[in-house]
């Protein structure tokens, strides 16, 4: 059971209270020959909530919803998640070969009345071949193919369709190279081609039939990067890479929208990165700045009908900077920090003027992470961590209900203490203490599947 600091039972809605979890993992390997190894892994996971409470309605920004005793069945969680992985590693001359086969089947229940069924199966064939181009120059090529078959569907607890059956088949080929020029320069570059076949089944909703359709598309992306390693205290690096995404089309298809109206072709994102890292005596650091652009950045806007969304693709720019630093003043103490800032703009009218702010489903709040690791003895260490997330006032408070991804970002403060004692090769006892503080005391959190605002308190989430 999850309670707040004043003893109130947290609402079971999207909560973790009264949950039973089971996790079974098995792994076995066999050495076929000196240069050939095969390994099999199986994992079964189950986590279900069986709560005797139901969430009450609260008064926004005044009092949270809490859990009250009730006979209502609250059964969120994961009834099953089955995963299997078969891996082969072999050496053929100078070329290292790797083959991975995987399968995953899972069922997830959320909001107590909806559930997702999804299964994934696929394979990756990968090769790595090194070349010696000179006395001080060497090169390696990584190349191979990916195969993926993905199926997803959302249903009610009575197995009625919420979304149509969605099937996606992917075939991809890739080549990645790394060139070491002497001991100072590193150059990297690669390409990837992917063919995507998307198939959607029929969906009948409110007496209306939306016929299933097919959609085929291709994506071609590349990357290039360089690093200069001559000086240990300052090693600059730069890179350009491309990625692509299709977006959560199921969020639109559930409204009875035909697949052809969405046209889910891959949207290419261009990523630029520039930074420097180094190490001097007792400390090391890394500073990285990044800038991403997309001509068709994908977002989902809620229509006037709660729970219905329409696809929006407009030009977007996202940028940020991150600093990582560590220092070890004495043998028994290590101190570290991570600072991260992210922001972005979009051109809603497609006029070349990026003045519109991106919502909270894309932009992360400002982050401060501080940590200290005390090595008290050879077998005993204590790790302390402080995490600060927030705050921001991008969107006015009156927009919270109307636009559920555009709301003020509050400040989260998380303190964590982790103690480990390693006094035996067979067991290692540890204790973890975590404390969450929010400013204001009741943070706001919005979810997309429905027009509702969630207030969280502690680790539980409350509905109003």
PDB file of C-alpha atoms in Angstrom, residues 50-279:
ATOM      1  CA  UNK A  50      -5.417  -5.884  -6.543  1.00  0.00           C
ATOM      2  CA  UNK A  51      -6.584  -2.831  -4.656  1.00  0.00           C
ATOM      3  CA  UNK A  52      -9.355  -2.593  -2.075  1.00  0.00           C
ATOM      4  CA  UNK A  53      -9.517   1.160  -2.573  1.00  0.00           C
ATOM      5  CA  UNK A  54     -10.963   3.493  -5.176  1.00  0.00           C
ATOM      6  CA  UNK A  55      -9.823   7.028  -5.979  1.00  0.00           C
ATOM      7  CA  UNK A  56     -12.048   9.914  -4.927  1.00  0.00           C
ATOM      8  CA  UNK A  57     -12.346  13.222  -6.752  1.00  0.00           C
ATOM      9  CA  UNK A  58     -10.269  16.103  -5.471  1.00  0.00           C
ATOM     10  CA  UNK A  59     -10.344  19.869  -5.750  1.00  0.00           C
ATOM     11  CA  UNK A  60      -7.648  20.998  -8.188  1.00  0.00           C
ATOM     12  CA  UNK A  61      -4.747  22.829  -6.498  1.00  0.00           C
ATOM     13  CA  UNK A  62      -6.536  22.571  -3.118  1.00  0.00           C
ATOM     14  CA  UNK A  63      -6.889  18.951  -2.089  1.00  0.00           C
ATOM     15  CA  UNK A  64      -5.828  15.720  -3.789  1.00  0.00           C
ATOM     16  CA  UNK A  65      -7.902  12.667  -4.509  1.00  0.00           C
ATOM     17  CA  UNK A  66      -7.244   9.862  -2.051  1.00  0.00           C
ATOM     18  CA  UNK A  67      -7.955   6.157  -1.844  1.00  0.00           C
ATOM     19  CA  UNK A  68     -11.145   5.120  -0.027  1.00  0.00           C
ATOM     20  CA  UNK A  69     -12.196   1.534   0.843  1.00  0.00           C
ATOM     21  CA  UNK A  70     -14.346   0.017  -1.901  1.00  0.00           C
ATOM     22  CA  UNK A  71     -15.289  -3.297  -3.506  1.00  0.00           C
ATOM     23  CA  UNK A  72     -14.549  -1.889  -6.980  1.00  0.00           C
ATOM     24  CA  UNK A  73     -11.992  -3.989  -8.817  1.00  0.00           C
ATOM     25  CA  UNK A  74      -8.807  -2.089  -9.624  1.00  0.00           C
ATOM     26  CA  UNK A  75      -6.676  -4.445 -11.689  1.00  0.00           C
ATOM     27  CA  UNK A  76      -4.067  -2.425 -13.549  1.00  0.00           C
ATOM     28  CA  UNK A  77      -0.678  -3.859 -14.375  1.00  0.00           C
ATOM     29  CA  UNK A  78       0.911  -6.472 -16.609  1.00  0.00           C
ATOM     30  CA  UNK A  79      -0.829  -9.877 -16.600  1.00  0.00           C
ATOM     31  CA  UNK A  80       2.106 -11.318 -18.517  1.00  0.00           C
ATOM     32  CA  UNK A  81       5.279 -10.380 -20.354  1.00  0.00           C
ATOM     33  CA  UNK A  82       7.153 -13.267 -21.965  1.00  0.00           C
ATOM     34  CA  UNK A  83      10.508 -12.703 -23.649  1.00  0.00           C
ATOM     35  CA  UNK A  84      12.908 -15.147 -25.332  1.00  0.00           C
ATOM     36  CA  UNK A  85      16.306 -14.429 -26.855  1.00  0.00           C
ATOM     37  CA  UNK A  86      18.672 -16.745 -28.748  1.00  0.00           C
ATOM     38  CA  UNK A  87      22.165 -15.404 -29.489  1.00  0.00           C
ATOM     39  CA  UNK A  88      25.066 -16.814 -31.501  1.00  0.00           C
ATOM     40  CA  UNK A  89      28.622 -15.414 -31.584  1.00  0.00           C
ATOM     41  CA  UNK A  90      31.269 -16.717 -33.955  1.00  0.00           C
ATOM     42  CA  UNK A  91      34.629 -15.795 -35.452  1.00  0.00           C
ATOM     43  CA  UNK A  92      35.373 -16.371 -39.138  1.00  0.00           C
ATOM     44  CA  UNK A  93      38.937 -15.285 -39.853  1.00  0.00           C
ATOM     45  CA  UNK A  94      39.140 -11.608 -38.956  1.00  0.00           C
ATOM     46  CA  UNK A  95      35.357 -11.163 -39.113  1.00  0.00           C
ATOM     47  CA  UNK A  96      33.246 -11.450 -35.963  1.00  0.00           C
ATOM     48  CA  UNK A  97      29.662 -12.605 -36.611  1.00  0.00           C
ATOM     49  CA  UNK A  98      26.627 -12.238 -34.383  1.00  0.00           C
ATOM     50  CA  UNK A  99      23.077 -13.540 -34.853  1.00  0.00           C
ATOM     51  CA  UNK A 100      20.249 -12.592 -32.481  1.00  0.00           C
ATOM     52  CA  UNK A 101      16.719 -13.989 -32.573  1.00  0.00           C
ATOM     53  CA  UNK A 102      14.115 -12.572 -30.202  1.00  0.00           C
ATOM     54  CA  UNK A 103      10.425 -12.859 -29.341  1.00  0.00           C
ATOM     55  CA  UNK A 104       8.285 -10.916 -26.862  1.00  0.00           C
ATOM     56  CA  UNK A 105       4.590 -11.261 -26.028  1.00  0.00           C
ATOM     57  CA  UNK A 106       2.888  -9.033 -23.477  1.00  0.00           C
ATOM     58  CA  UNK A 107      -0.477  -7.868 -22.155  1.00  0.00           C
ATOM     59  CA  UNK A 108      -0.826  -4.601 -20.223  1.00  0.00           C
ATOM     60  CA  UNK A 109      -3.937  -3.369 -18.404  1.00  0.00           C
ATOM     61  CA  UNK A 110      -4.335   0.358 -17.746  1.00  0.00           C
ATOM     62  CA  UNK A 111      -7.067   2.672 -16.485  1.00  0.00           C
ATOM     63  CA  UNK A 112      -8.849  -0.524 -15.232  1.00  0.00           C
ATOM     64  CA  UNK A 113     -10.903  -0.779 -18.429  1.00  0.00           C
ATOM     65  CA  UNK A 114      -8.415  -0.904 -21.318  1.00  0.00           C
ATOM     66  CA  UNK A 115      -5.659  -3.331 -22.218  1.00  0.00           C
ATOM     67  CA  UNK A 116      -2.923  -3.631 -24.821  1.00  0.00           C
ATOM     68  CA  UNK A 117      -1.804  -6.808 -26.539  1.00  0.00           C
ATOM     69  CA  UNK A 118       1.514  -6.683 -28.364  1.00  0.00           C
ATOM     70  CA  UNK A 119       4.024  -9.159 -29.683  1.00  0.00           C
ATOM     71  CA  UNK A 120       7.370  -8.577 -31.371  1.00  0.00           C
ATOM     72  CA  UNK A 121       9.589 -11.017 -33.180  1.00  0.00           C
ATOM     73  CA  UNK A 122      12.721 -10.350 -35.140  1.00  0.00           C
ATOM     74  CA  UNK A 123      16.347 -11.039 -35.910  1.00  0.00           C
ATOM     75  CA  UNK A 124      19.622  -9.160 -36.339  1.00  0.00           C
ATOM     76  CA  UNK A 125      22.582 -10.429 -38.340  1.00  0.00           C
ATOM     77  CA  UNK A 126      25.714  -8.401 -37.626  1.00  0.00           C
ATOM     78  CA  UNK A 127      29.334  -8.566 -38.840  1.00  0.00           C
ATOM     79  CA  UNK A 128      32.452  -6.683 -37.746  1.00  0.00           C
ATOM     80  CA  UNK A 129      35.532  -6.743 -39.985  1.00  0.00           C
ATOM     81  CA  UNK A 130      38.771  -4.835 -39.163  1.00  0.00           C
ATOM     82  CA  UNK A 131      41.298  -3.589 -41.737  1.00  0.00           C
ATOM     83  CA  UNK A 132      44.875  -2.345 -41.351  1.00  0.00           C
ATOM     84  CA  UNK A 133      45.433   0.510 -43.832  1.00  0.00           C
ATOM     85  CA  UNK A 134      48.913   1.543 -42.744  1.00  0.00           C
ATOM     86  CA  UNK A 135      51.402   1.541 -39.906  1.00  0.00           C
ATOM     87  CA  UNK A 136      49.240   3.860 -37.759  1.00  0.00           C
ATOM     88  CA  UNK A 137      45.869   3.813 -39.538  1.00  0.00           C
ATOM     89  CA  UNK A 138      43.214   1.155 -39.085  1.00  0.00           C
ATOM     90  CA  UNK A 139      39.579   0.817 -40.017  1.00  0.00           C
ATOM     91  CA  UNK A 140      36.631  -1.339 -38.987  1.00  0.00           C
ATOM     92  CA  UNK A 141      33.351  -2.013 -40.794  1.00  0.00           C
ATOM     93  CA  UNK A 142      30.158  -3.016 -38.999  1.00  0.00           C
ATOM     94  CA  UNK A 143      27.416  -4.176 -41.347  1.00  0.00           C
ATOM     95  CA  UNK A 144      24.324  -6.330 -41.289  1.00  0.00           C
ATOM     96  CA  UNK A 145      20.547  -6.528 -41.455  1.00  0.00           C
ATOM     97  CA  UNK A 146      17.538  -6.185 -39.119  1.00  0.00           C
ATOM     98  CA  UNK A 147      14.211  -7.971 -39.460  1.00  0.00           C
ATOM     99  CA  UNK A 148      11.194  -7.051 -37.332  1.00  0.00           C
ATOM    100  CA  UNK A 149       7.549  -8.138 -37.209  1.00  0.00           C
ATOM    101  CA  UNK A 150       5.421  -6.143 -34.779  1.00  0.00           C
ATOM    102  CA  UNK A 151       1.746  -6.539 -33.820  1.00  0.00           C
ATOM    103  CA  UNK A 152      -0.228  -4.284 -31.450  1.00  0.00           C
ATOM    104  CA  UNK A 153      -3.908  -3.892 -30.605  1.00  0.00           C
ATOM    105  CA  UNK A 154      -5.823  -2.131 -27.834  1.00  0.00           C
ATOM    106  CA  UNK A 155      -9.026  -3.647 -26.466  1.00  0.00           C
ATOM    107  CA  UNK A 156     -11.513  -3.153 -23.650  1.00  0.00           C
ATOM    108  CA  UNK A 157     -11.600  -5.627 -20.782  1.00  0.00           C
ATOM    109  CA  UNK A 158     -14.433  -7.370 -22.685  1.00  0.00           C
ATOM    110  CA  UNK A 159     -12.100  -7.755 -25.711  1.00  0.00           C
ATOM    111  CA  UNK A 160     -13.922  -5.174 -27.849  1.00  0.00           C
ATOM    112  CA  UNK A 161     -11.584  -3.304 -30.201  1.00  0.00           C
ATOM    113  CA  UNK A 162     -10.445   0.188 -29.180  1.00  0.00           C
ATOM    114  CA  UNK A 163      -7.919   0.376 -32.010  1.00  0.00           C
ATOM    115  CA  UNK A 164      -7.694  -1.791 -35.109  1.00  0.00           C
ATOM    116  CA  UNK A 165      -5.128  -4.558 -35.335  1.00  0.00           C
ATOM    117  CA  UNK A 166      -1.838  -2.899 -36.318  1.00  0.00           C
ATOM    118  CA  UNK A 167       0.905  -4.931 -37.982  1.00  0.00           C
ATOM    119  CA  UNK A 168       4.295  -3.604 -39.053  1.00  0.00           C
ATOM    120  CA  UNK A 169       7.029  -5.475 -40.939  1.00  0.00           C
ATOM    121  CA  UNK A 170      10.481  -3.890 -41.163  1.00  0.00           C
ATOM    122  CA  UNK A 171      13.564  -4.912 -43.139  1.00  0.00           C
ATOM    123  CA  UNK A 172      16.713  -2.803 -42.745  1.00  0.00           C
ATOM    124  CA  UNK A 173      20.315  -2.906 -43.979  1.00  0.00           C
ATOM    125  CA  UNK A 174      23.113  -0.866 -42.417  1.00  0.00           C
ATOM    126  CA  UNK A 175      26.821  -0.102 -42.700  1.00  0.00           C
ATOM    127  CA  UNK A 176      28.875   1.694 -40.059  1.00  0.00           C
ATOM    128  CA  UNK A 177      32.597   2.489 -40.357  1.00  0.00           C
ATOM    129  CA  UNK A 178      35.280   3.684 -37.937  1.00  0.00           C
ATOM    130  CA  UNK A 179      38.628   5.062 -39.102  1.00  0.00           C
ATOM    131  CA  UNK A 180      41.528   5.687 -36.688  1.00  0.00           C
ATOM    132  CA  UNK A 181      44.085   8.078 -38.185  1.00  0.00           C
ATOM    133  CA  UNK A 182      47.203   7.736 -36.065  1.00  0.00           C
ATOM    134  CA  UNK A 183      46.533   8.065 -32.362  1.00  0.00           C
ATOM    135  CA  UNK A 184      44.772  11.444 -32.435  1.00  0.00           C
ATOM    136  CA  UNK A 185      41.932  11.416 -34.974  1.00  0.00           C
ATOM    137  CA  UNK A 186      38.824   9.222 -35.087  1.00  0.00           C
ATOM    138  CA  UNK A 187      36.325   9.422 -37.953  1.00  0.00           C
ATOM    139  CA  UNK A 188      33.005   7.587 -38.067  1.00  0.00           C
ATOM    140  CA  UNK A 189      30.297   7.350 -40.694  1.00  0.00           C
ATOM    141  CA  UNK A 190      27.401   5.108 -41.605  1.00  0.00           C
ATOM    142  CA  UNK A 191      24.214   4.628 -43.593  1.00  0.00           C
ATOM    143  CA  UNK A 192      20.951   2.764 -42.962  1.00  0.00           C
ATOM    144  CA  UNK A 193      18.099   1.871 -45.313  1.00  0.00           C
ATOM    145  CA  UNK A 194      14.778   0.593 -43.997  1.00  0.00           C
ATOM    146  CA  UNK A 195      11.613  -0.633 -45.689  1.00  0.00           C
ATOM    147  CA  UNK A 196       8.462  -0.314 -43.572  1.00  0.00           C
ATOM    148  CA  UNK A 197       5.205  -2.107 -44.344  1.00  0.00           C
ATOM    149  CA  UNK A 198       2.230  -1.072 -42.224  1.00  0.00           C
ATOM    150  CA  UNK A 199      -1.096  -2.948 -42.225  1.00  0.00           C
ATOM    151  CA  UNK A 200      -4.231  -1.932 -40.315  1.00  0.00           C
ATOM    152  CA  UNK A 201      -7.297  -4.128 -39.794  1.00  0.00           C
ATOM    153  CA  UNK A 202     -10.972  -3.169 -39.844  1.00  0.00           C
ATOM    154  CA  UNK A 203     -12.447  -1.195 -36.935  1.00  0.00           C
ATOM    155  CA  UNK A 204     -16.139  -0.894 -36.087  1.00  0.00           C
ATOM    156  CA  UNK A 205     -16.954   1.810 -33.561  1.00  0.00           C
ATOM    157  CA  UNK A 206     -20.381   3.236 -32.721  1.00  0.00           C
ATOM    158  CA  UNK A 207     -21.824   1.352 -35.666  1.00  0.00           C
ATOM    159  CA  UNK A 208     -19.342   2.864 -38.117  1.00  0.00           C
ATOM    160  CA  UNK A 209     -16.956   0.632 -40.090  1.00  0.00           C
ATOM    161  CA  UNK A 210     -13.495   1.910 -40.944  1.00  0.00           C
ATOM    162  CA  UNK A 211     -11.931  -0.438 -43.462  1.00  0.00           C
ATOM    163  CA  UNK A 212      -8.379  -1.619 -42.964  1.00  0.00           C
ATOM    164  CA  UNK A 213      -5.605  -0.370 -45.249  1.00  0.00           C
ATOM    165  CA  UNK A 214      -1.928  -0.913 -46.082  1.00  0.00           C
ATOM    166  CA  UNK A 215       0.913   1.604 -46.245  1.00  0.00           C
ATOM    167  CA  UNK A 216       4.465   1.024 -47.506  1.00  0.00           C
ATOM    168  CA  UNK A 217       7.351   3.464 -47.122  1.00  0.00           C
ATOM    169  CA  UNK A 218      11.141   3.704 -47.119  1.00  0.00           C
ATOM    170  CA  UNK A 219      13.650   5.547 -44.973  1.00  0.00           C
ATOM    171  CA  UNK A 220      17.304   6.317 -45.710  1.00  0.00           C
ATOM    172  CA  UNK A 221      19.465   8.006 -43.066  1.00  0.00           C
ATOM    173  CA  UNK A 222      23.172   8.552 -42.477  1.00  0.00           C
ATOM    174  CA  UNK A 223      25.590   9.781 -39.817  1.00  0.00           C
ATOM    175  CA  UNK A 224      29.114  11.183 -39.626  1.00  0.00           C
ATOM    176  CA  UNK A 225      31.246  12.061 -36.597  1.00  0.00           C
ATOM    177  CA  UNK A 226      34.800  12.992 -35.615  1.00  0.00           C
ATOM    178  CA  UNK A 227      36.862  13.229 -32.422  1.00  0.00           C
ATOM    179  CA  UNK A 228      40.345  14.619 -31.685  1.00  0.00           C
ATOM    180  CA  UNK A 229      42.112  12.774 -28.847  1.00  0.00           C
ATOM    181  CA  UNK A 230      45.589  14.316 -28.658  1.00  0.00           C
ATOM    182  CA  UNK A 231      45.156  16.138 -25.359  1.00  0.00           C
ATOM    183  CA  UNK A 232      43.628  14.300 -22.400  1.00  0.00           C
ATOM    184  CA  UNK A 233      42.341  17.528 -20.822  1.00  0.00           C
ATOM    185  CA  UNK A 234      40.376  18.629 -23.925  1.00  0.00           C
ATOM    186  CA  UNK A 235      39.078  16.214 -26.553  1.00  0.00           C
ATOM    187  CA  UNK A 236      36.610  17.967 -28.872  1.00  0.00           C
ATOM    188  CA  UNK A 237      34.036  16.037 -30.875  1.00  0.00           C
ATOM    189  CA  UNK A 238      31.313  16.797 -33.399  1.00  0.00           C
ATOM    190  CA  UNK A 239      28.665  14.738 -35.136  1.00  0.00           C
ATOM    191  CA  UNK A 240      25.735  14.855 -37.515  1.00  0.00           C
ATOM    192  CA  UNK A 241      23.164  12.085 -37.514  1.00  0.00           C
ATOM    193  CA  UNK A 242      19.710  11.411 -38.860  1.00  0.00           C
ATOM    194  CA  UNK A 243      16.871   9.508 -37.272  1.00  0.00           C
ATOM    195  CA  UNK A 244      13.260   8.950 -38.176  1.00  0.00           C
ATOM    196  CA  UNK A 245       9.947   8.276 -36.486  1.00  0.00           C
ATOM    197  CA  UNK A 246       6.380   7.433 -37.445  1.00  0.00           C
ATOM    198  CA  UNK A 247       4.582   8.584 -34.312  1.00  0.00           C
ATOM    199  CA  UNK A 248       1.807   7.011 -32.248  1.00  0.00           C
ATOM    200  CA  UNK A 249      -0.638   6.371 -35.095  1.00  0.00           C
ATOM    201  CA  UNK A 250      -2.809   4.218 -32.817  1.00  0.00           C
ATOM    202  CA  UNK A 251      -3.836   7.391 -30.973  1.00  0.00           C
ATOM    203  CA  UNK A 252      -5.455   8.615 -34.199  1.00  0.00           C
ATOM    204  CA  UNK A 253      -6.704   5.291 -35.592  1.00  0.00           C
ATOM    205  CA  UNK A 254      -8.779   4.703 -32.449  1.00  0.00           C
ATOM    206  CA  UNK A 255     -11.004   7.589 -33.597  1.00  0.00           C
ATOM    207  CA  UNK A 256     -12.039   5.706 -36.751  1.00  0.00           C
ATOM    208  CA  UNK A 257      -9.660   7.705 -38.979  1.00  0.00           C
ATOM    209  CA  UNK A 258      -8.500   5.785 -42.107  1.00  0.00           C
ATOM    210  CA  UNK A 259      -4.778   5.038 -42.368  1.00  0.00           C
ATOM    211  CA  UNK A 260      -4.592   6.822 -45.734  1.00  0.00           C
ATOM    212  CA  UNK A 261      -5.720  10.052 -44.049  1.00  0.00           C
ATOM    213  CA  UNK A 262      -2.751   9.898 -41.663  1.00  0.00           C
ATOM    214  CA  UNK A 263      -0.179   8.724 -44.240  1.00  0.00           C
ATOM    215  CA  UNK A 264       2.362   7.584 -41.610  1.00  0.00           C
ATOM    216  CA  UNK A 265       5.548   7.999 -43.628  1.00  0.00           C
ATOM    217  CA  UNK A 266       8.830   8.224 -41.678  1.00  0.00           C
ATOM    218  CA  UNK A 267       9.724  11.751 -40.599  1.00  0.00           C
ATOM    219  CA  UNK A 268      13.482  12.401 -40.764  1.00  0.00           C
ATOM    220  CA  UNK A 269      15.104  14.305 -37.884  1.00  0.00           C
ATOM    221  CA  UNK A 270      18.516  15.977 -38.336  1.00  0.00           C
ATOM    222  CA  UNK A 271      20.676  16.012 -35.208  1.00  0.00           C
ATOM    223  CA  UNK A 272      23.786  18.185 -34.734  1.00  0.00           C
ATOM    224  CA  UNK A 273      26.066  17.686 -31.735  1.00  0.00           C
ATOM    225  CA  UNK A 274      29.178  19.560 -30.615  1.00  0.00           C
ATOM    226  CA  UNK A 275      31.115  19.087 -27.413  1.00  0.00           C
ATOM    227  CA  UNK A 276      34.340  18.509 -25.533  1.00  0.00           C
ATOM    228  CA  UNK A 277      35.398  16.145 -22.776  1.00  0.00           C
ATOM    229  CA  UNK A 278      38.574  15.748 -20.775  1.00  0.00           C
ATOM    230  CA  UNK A 279      40.331  14.440 -17.715  1.00  0.00           C
TER     231      UNK A 279
END
